Amino acid sequence: MRQHQTRFTIPTHGKGLVEITREVADWLDQTDIETGLVTLLCRHTSASLLINENAASAVPRDTLRWLERIAPEGPHYEHDDEGPDDMPAHLRSVLTGASLSVPVGEGRLLLGTWQGIFLAEHRARPHRREIVAHVIGD
Amino acid sequence: MRQHQTRFTIPTHGKGLVEITREVADWLDQTDIETGLVTLLCRHTSASLLINENAASAVPRDTLRWLERIAPEGPHYEHDDEGPDDMPAHLRSVLTGASLSVPVGEGRLLLGTWQGIFLAEHRARPHRREIVAHVIGD
Amino acid sequence: MRQHQTRFTIPTHGKGLVEITREVADWLDQTDIETGLVTLLCRHTSASLLINENAASAVPRDTLRWLERIAPEGPHYEHDDEGPDDMPAHLRSVLTGASLSVPVGEGRLLLGTWQGIFLAEHRARPHRREIVAHVIGD
């Protein structure tokens, strides 16, 4: 049994979903792990990770609009030091989650046909987001 | 340290929560892992996994109704190629999540007394859903 | 490769977020694992785990108020045997999730600078909550 770890730095362009499946799959290839478990952690509280459909480009857009409705900006937050998009960004991160895990088989992420891994940027301005990746297996 | 992997195919009957704790526990028994970590991944973007109370049958029903309120069907989605239940199904999957992990001790899932693992079907029509299970341990 | 497991019992004082990063980090220190993966499971269906900003104390308060808006108490639940805060507590647990994973490097949780791990208590009255922690690594 072996393990490997890396960090991805993903530039974002303000609110949006950035697919990172390819980055994770390419790194996994280099580790030569055939069977195992990949775990990702987004090291931020105003960006997060999620798995979503990656075929239709309207799905990320609808997902983003839904996150904006469900955790809207507004004057009703106590925490607003960093601007009106800050507290909603924390809430959208809590809702979608900071970590996720994907089993590995035959050297590949065992995602479904239509599943992609996305970094969700919840702040209005561009950021550089860091994701830790860990894999354990054989 | 050893690891095992399997896939469960779970038939669903349209929207609903299907408890799969028994399937996972029975498979775990066969692996003879005493201490370790089980990780499950739902390989779909309109079905998901969650842990919820499994004693009162009203809890899954209330959970389903809440998911319908919080990510409702409606004409406001850009993505509607596969029908009005498609985009809400993606949103409910994002909210509840595709993967979850449960530590194993004394050969058993270390769930709490009232916790069950559920596959959540978010589409209106029946489907066959695939879940990958991975366990690593001793 | 080695693994360790423990259980934390966390007292809560009714609805609120209780940071447990220190408890997890102190236990991790004792295991002497340098590189690996920590997974936590909250063994309850009306309390849950999440990662959130741990610097500004207003963030947990806003998060709690948002959870109260998004899964409100009310007469519209079928399941109300244990009081009006019971079903909303299940919903808030489903939304935030029972399990989470954090990679370990150089003997430390690889959380971001502003990230803390929180137990979220969703019931109105104080409880003692049990969290299982598992680490695997070298």
PDB file of C-alpha atoms in Angstrom, chain B residues 53-59 62 114, chain C residues 44-46 73 77-90 121-125 127 129:
ATOM      1  CA  GLU B  53     -32.539   8.737  10.577  1.00  0.00           C
ATOM      2  CA  ASN B  54     -33.735   5.279   9.589  1.00  0.00           C
ATOM      3  CA  ALA B  55     -36.262   4.574  12.356  1.00  0.00           C
ATOM      4  CA  ALA B  56     -39.240   6.855  11.608  1.00  0.00           C
ATOM      5  CA  SER B  57     -40.554   6.430   8.070  1.00  0.00           C
ATOM      6  CA  ALA B  58     -41.864  10.010   8.074  1.00  0.00           C
ATOM      7  CA  VAL B  59     -38.296  11.361   8.125  1.00  0.00           C
ATOM      8  CA  ASP B  62     -40.250  15.033   5.052  1.00  0.00           C
ATOM      9  CA  TRP B 114     -30.342   5.859  14.375  1.00  0.00           C
TER      10      TRP B 114
ATOM     11  CA  HIS C  44     -26.113  11.482  15.032  1.00  0.00           C
ATOM     12  CA  THR C  45     -28.892  12.580  12.703  1.00  0.00           C
ATOM     13  CA  SER C  46     -29.616  15.928  14.363  1.00  0.00           C
ATOM     14  CA  GLU C  73     -39.377  24.993  12.086  1.00  0.00           C
ATOM     15  CA  TYR C  77     -43.598  18.415   8.852  1.00  0.00           C
ATOM     16  CA  GLU C  78     -45.142  14.970   9.159  1.00  0.00           C
ATOM     17  CA  HIS C  79     -42.444  13.904  11.651  1.00  0.00           C
ATOM     18  CA  ASP C  80     -42.829  15.934  14.861  1.00  0.00           C
ATOM     19  CA  ASP C  81     -42.833  13.339  17.664  1.00  0.00           C
ATOM     20  CA  GLU C  82     -39.769  14.791  19.327  1.00  0.00           C
ATOM     21  CA  GLY C  83     -40.724  18.459  19.080  1.00  0.00           C
ATOM     22  CA  PRO C  84     -40.640  21.234  16.490  1.00  0.00           C
ATOM     23  CA  ASP C  85     -36.820  21.347  16.348  1.00  0.00           C
ATOM     24  CA  ASP C  86     -36.454  17.657  15.466  1.00  0.00           C
ATOM     25  CA  MET C  87     -37.230  17.449  11.752  1.00  0.00           C
ATOM     26  CA  PRO C  88     -35.421  20.734  10.948  1.00  0.00           C
ATOM     27  CA  ALA C  89     -32.417  19.245  12.779  1.00  0.00           C
ATOM     28  CA  HIS C  90     -32.458  16.211  10.469  1.00  0.00           C
ATOM     29  CA  GLU C 121     -25.665  21.059  17.014  1.00  0.00           C
ATOM     30  CA  HIS C 122     -29.128  21.434  15.492  1.00  0.00           C
ATOM     31  CA  ARG C 123     -31.333  20.557  18.512  1.00  0.00           C
ATOM     32  CA  ALA C 124     -32.523  23.271  20.901  1.00  0.00           C
ATOM     33  CA  ARG C 125     -31.398  21.432  24.043  1.00  0.00           C
ATOM     34  CA  HIS C 127     -26.567  17.075  24.028  1.00  0.00           C
ATOM     35  CA  ARG C 129     -22.393  14.162  20.690  1.00  0.00           C
TER      36      ARG C 129
END
